[in-house]
mmCIF file of C-alpha atoms in Angstrom:
data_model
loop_
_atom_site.group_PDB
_atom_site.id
_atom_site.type_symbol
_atom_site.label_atom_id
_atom_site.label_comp_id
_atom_site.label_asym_id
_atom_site.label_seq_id
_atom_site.Cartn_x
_atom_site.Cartn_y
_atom_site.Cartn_z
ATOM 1 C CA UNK X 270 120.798 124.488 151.002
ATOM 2 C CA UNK X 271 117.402 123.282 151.172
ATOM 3 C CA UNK X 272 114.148 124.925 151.427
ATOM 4 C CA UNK X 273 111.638 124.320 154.647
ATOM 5 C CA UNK X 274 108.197 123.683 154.499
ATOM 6 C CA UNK X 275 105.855 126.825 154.969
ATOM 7 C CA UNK X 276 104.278 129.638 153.462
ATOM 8 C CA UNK X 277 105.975 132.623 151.823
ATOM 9 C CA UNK X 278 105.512 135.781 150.341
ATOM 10 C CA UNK X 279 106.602 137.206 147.204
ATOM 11 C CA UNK X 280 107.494 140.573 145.973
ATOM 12 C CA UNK X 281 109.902 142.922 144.464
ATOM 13 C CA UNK X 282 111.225 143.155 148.002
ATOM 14 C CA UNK X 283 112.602 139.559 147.839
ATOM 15 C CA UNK X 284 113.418 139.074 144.237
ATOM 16 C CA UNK X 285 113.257 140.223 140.711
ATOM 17 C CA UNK X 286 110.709 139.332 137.479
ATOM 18 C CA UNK X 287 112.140 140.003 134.521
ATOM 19 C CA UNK X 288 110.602 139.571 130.838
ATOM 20 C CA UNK X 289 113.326 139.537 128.422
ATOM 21 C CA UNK X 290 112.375 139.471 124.620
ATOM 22 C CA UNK X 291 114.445 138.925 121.265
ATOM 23 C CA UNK X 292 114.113 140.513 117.544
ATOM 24 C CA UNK X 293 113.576 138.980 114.116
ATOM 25 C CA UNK X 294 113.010 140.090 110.975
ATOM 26 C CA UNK X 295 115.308 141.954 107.774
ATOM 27 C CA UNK X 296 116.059 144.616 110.520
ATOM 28 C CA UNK X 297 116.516 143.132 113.271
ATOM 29 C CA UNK X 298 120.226 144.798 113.445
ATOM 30 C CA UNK X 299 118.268 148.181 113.669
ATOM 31 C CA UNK X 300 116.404 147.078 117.207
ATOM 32 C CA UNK X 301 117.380 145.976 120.324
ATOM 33 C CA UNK X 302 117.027 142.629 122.983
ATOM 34 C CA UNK X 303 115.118 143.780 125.830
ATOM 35 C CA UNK X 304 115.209 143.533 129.304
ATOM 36 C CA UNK X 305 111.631 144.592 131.182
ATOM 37 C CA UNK X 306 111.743 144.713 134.837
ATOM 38 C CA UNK X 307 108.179 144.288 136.763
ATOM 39 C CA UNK X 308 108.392 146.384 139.761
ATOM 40 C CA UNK X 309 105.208 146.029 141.067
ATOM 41 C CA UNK X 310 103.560 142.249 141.893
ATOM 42 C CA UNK X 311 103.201 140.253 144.658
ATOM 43 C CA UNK X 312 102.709 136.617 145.596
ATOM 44 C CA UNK X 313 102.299 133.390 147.742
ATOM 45 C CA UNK X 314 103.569 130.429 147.846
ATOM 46 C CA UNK X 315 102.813 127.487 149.408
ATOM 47 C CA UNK X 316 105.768 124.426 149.595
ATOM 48 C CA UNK X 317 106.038 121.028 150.764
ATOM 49 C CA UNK X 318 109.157 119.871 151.135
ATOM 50 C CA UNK X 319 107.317 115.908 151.147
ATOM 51 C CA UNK X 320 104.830 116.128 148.392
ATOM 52 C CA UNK X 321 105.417 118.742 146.152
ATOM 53 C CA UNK X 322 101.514 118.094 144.461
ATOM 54 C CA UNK X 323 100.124 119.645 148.398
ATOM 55 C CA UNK X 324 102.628 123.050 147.040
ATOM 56 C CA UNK X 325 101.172 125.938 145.338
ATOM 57 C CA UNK X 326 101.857 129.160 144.025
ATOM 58 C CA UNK X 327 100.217 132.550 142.850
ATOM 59 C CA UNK X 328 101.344 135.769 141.691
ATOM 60 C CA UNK X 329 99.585 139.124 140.890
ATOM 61 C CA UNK X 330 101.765 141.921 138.280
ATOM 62 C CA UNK X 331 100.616 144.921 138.219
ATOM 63 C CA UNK X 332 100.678 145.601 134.035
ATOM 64 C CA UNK X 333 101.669 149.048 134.418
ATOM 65 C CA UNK X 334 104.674 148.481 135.935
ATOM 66 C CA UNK X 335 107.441 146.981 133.154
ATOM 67 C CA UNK X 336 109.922 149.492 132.992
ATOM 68 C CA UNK X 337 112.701 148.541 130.027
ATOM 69 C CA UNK X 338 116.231 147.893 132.093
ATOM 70 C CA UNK X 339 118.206 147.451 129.232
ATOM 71 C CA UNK X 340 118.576 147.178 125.367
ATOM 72 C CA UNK X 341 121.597 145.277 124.183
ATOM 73 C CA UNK X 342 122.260 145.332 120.103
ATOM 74 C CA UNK X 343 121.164 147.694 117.539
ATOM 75 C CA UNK X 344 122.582 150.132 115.588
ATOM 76 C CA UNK X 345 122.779 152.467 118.305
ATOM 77 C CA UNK X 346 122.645 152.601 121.855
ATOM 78 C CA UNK X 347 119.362 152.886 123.855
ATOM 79 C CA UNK X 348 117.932 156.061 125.213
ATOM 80 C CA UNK X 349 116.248 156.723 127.988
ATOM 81 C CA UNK X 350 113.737 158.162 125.605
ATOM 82 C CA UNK X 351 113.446 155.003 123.511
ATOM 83 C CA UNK X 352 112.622 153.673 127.191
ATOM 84 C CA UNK X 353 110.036 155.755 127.852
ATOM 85 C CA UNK X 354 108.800 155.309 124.326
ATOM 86 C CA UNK X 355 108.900 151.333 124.715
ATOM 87 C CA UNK X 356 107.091 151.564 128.045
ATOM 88 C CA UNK X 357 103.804 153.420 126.630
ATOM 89 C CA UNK X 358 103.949 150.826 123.573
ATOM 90 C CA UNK X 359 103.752 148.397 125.951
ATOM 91 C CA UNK X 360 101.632 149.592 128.194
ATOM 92 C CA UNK X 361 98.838 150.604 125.184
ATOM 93 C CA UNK X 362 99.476 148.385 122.641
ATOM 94 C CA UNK X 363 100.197 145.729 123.644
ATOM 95 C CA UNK X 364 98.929 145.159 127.459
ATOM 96 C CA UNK X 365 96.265 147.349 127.070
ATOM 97 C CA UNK X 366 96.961 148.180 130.869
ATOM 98 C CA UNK X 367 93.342 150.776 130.431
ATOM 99 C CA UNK X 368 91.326 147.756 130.020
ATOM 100 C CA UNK X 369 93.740 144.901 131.611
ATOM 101 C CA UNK X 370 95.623 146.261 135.033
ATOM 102 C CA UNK X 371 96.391 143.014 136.229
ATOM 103 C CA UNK X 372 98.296 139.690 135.439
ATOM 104 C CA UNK X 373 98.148 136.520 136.680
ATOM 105 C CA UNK X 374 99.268 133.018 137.599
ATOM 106 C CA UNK X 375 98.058 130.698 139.913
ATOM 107 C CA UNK X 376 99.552 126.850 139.880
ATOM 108 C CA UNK X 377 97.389 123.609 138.710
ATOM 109 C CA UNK X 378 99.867 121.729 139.423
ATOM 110 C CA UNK X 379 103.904 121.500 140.935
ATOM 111 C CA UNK X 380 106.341 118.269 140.639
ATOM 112 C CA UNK X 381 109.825 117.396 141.760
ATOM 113 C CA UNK X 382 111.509 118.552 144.298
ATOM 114 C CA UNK X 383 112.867 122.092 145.930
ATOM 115 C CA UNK X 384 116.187 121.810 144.473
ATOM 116 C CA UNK X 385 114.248 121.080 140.089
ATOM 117 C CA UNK X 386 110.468 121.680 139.854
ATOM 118 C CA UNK X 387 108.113 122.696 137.076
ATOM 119 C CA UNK X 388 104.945 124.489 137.919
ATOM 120 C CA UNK X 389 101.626 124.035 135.577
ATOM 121 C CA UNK X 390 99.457 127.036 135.888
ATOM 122 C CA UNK X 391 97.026 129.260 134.542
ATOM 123 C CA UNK X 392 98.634 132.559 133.042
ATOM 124 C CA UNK X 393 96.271 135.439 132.526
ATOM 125 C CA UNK X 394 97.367 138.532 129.984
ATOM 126 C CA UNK X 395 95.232 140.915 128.046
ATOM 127 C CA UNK X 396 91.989 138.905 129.761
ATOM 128 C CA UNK X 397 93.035 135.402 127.660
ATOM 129 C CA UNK X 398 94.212 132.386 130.532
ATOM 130 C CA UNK X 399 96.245 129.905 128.945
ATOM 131 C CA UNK X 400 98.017 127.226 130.706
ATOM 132 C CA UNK X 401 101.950 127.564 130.881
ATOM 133 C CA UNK X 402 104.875 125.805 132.558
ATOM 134 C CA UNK X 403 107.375 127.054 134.851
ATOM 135 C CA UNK X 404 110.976 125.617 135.400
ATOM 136 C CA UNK X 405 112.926 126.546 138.261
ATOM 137 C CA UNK X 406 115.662 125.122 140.897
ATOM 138 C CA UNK X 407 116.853 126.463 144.392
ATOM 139 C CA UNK X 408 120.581 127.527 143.644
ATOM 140 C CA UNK X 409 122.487 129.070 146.928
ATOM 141 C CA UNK X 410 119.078 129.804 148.795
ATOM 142 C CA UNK X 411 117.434 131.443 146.133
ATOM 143 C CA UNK X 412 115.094 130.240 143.738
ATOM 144 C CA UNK X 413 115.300 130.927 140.080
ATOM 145 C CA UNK X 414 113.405 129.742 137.196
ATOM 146 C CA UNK X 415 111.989 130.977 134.002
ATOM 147 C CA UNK X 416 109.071 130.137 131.688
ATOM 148 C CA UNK X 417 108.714 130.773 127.939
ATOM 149 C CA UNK X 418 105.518 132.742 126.682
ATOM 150 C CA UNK X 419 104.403 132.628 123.198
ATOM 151 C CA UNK X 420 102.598 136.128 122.810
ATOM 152 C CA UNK X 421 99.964 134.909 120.021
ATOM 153 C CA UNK X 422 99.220 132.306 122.492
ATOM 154 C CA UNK X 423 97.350 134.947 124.479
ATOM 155 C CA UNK X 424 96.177 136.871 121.510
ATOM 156 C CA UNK X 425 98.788 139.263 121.444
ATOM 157 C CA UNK X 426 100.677 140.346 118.141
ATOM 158 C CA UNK X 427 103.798 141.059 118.843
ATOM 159 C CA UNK X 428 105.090 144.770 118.019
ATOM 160 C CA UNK X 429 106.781 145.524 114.614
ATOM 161 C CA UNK X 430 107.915 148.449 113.100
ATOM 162 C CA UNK X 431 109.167 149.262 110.092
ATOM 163 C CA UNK X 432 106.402 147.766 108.295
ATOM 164 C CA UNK X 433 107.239 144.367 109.684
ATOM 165 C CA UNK X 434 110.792 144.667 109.151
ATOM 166 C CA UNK X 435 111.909 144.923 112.451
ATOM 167 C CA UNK X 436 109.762 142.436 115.006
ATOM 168 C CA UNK X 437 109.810 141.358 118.721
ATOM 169 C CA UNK X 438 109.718 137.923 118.274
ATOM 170 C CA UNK X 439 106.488 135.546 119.019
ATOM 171 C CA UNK X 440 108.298 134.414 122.188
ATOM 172 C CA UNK X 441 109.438 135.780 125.288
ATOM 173 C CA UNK X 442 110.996 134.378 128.462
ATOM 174 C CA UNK X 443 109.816 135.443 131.847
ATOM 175 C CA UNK X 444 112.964 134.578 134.361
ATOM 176 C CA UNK X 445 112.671 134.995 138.273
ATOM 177 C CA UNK X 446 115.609 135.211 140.936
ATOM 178 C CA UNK X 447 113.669 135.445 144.425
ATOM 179 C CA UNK X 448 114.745 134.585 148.328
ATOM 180 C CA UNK X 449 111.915 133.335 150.057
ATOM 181 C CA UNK X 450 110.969 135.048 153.068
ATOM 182 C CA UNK X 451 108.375 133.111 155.196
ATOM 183 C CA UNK X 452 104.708 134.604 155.376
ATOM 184 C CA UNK X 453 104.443 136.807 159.100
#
């Protein structure tokens, strides 16, 4: 299936962002591999289906809105108060979501086609912009993709505990599965 031309909008209403992170360290076993839902952002994008350098894309999270979908490893399950307790971490110690309510990324620059593109853009966390690249296809009318963010990149130290035993590694992956509804 192949995409038309147009402008769309983006939202939680026709797909999902989801920020999924990995642990290091001697005790690693103890923590768990994260999946963070954003439930609040929005976007537009602009495609054409001829030259993919005239297509563009932005998108606007609203920081306070990761909410941890699951935990898979550890020693023991996760709780919905180790949730809760992951959520305020990352809301004020690592977002800073007081200071920073907002992220975003707007497009410098999008090649190939529909079906396998990669979006350069301008990612903006904790007030740092730093360029990074997006990968995604169009599978079954959808389009999915993912982009890899080193956290340092943007000034942000990733979260340990334990005294640095147990650590969220340097890099997480943002992935996106989204139907695009044109713009009314």
């Amino acid at each position: 299936m192949s995409i038309t031309a147009g402008s769309y909008t983006l939202g939680p209403e026709s797909g999902r962002l989801l920020v999924h992170t990995t642990r290091t360290g001697l005790g690693a076993k103890a923590g768990h591999d994260l999946t963070i839902e954003v439930t609040r952002w929005r976007g537009d994008a602009m495609v054409d289906t001829v030259n993919a350098a005239n297509s563009s894309v932005s998108v606007e999270i609203d920081a306070e809105s990761f909410e941890v979908r699951e935990g898979t490893g550890g020693v023991k399950p996760l709780t919905d108060s180790d949730r809760e307790e992951i959520g305020k971490t990352l809301r004020t110690k690592i977002l800073h979501t007081d200071r920073y309510s907002t992220i975003t990324f707007r497009s410098t620059r999008v090649d190939g086609t529909a079906e396998s593109f990669h979006a350069e853009g301008d990612l903006t966390i904790v007030g740092v912009t730093r360029p990074v690249t997006v990968q995604g296809v169009l599978t079954d009318g959808r389009v999915q993709g993912s982009a890899v963010i080193v956290q340092s990149r943007w000034g942000i130290r990733p979260y340990s505990a334990f005294f640095g035993a147990l650590k969220v590694s340097d890099e997480v992956e943002l992935r996106f599965d989204l139907g695009l509804a044109p713009r009314q």
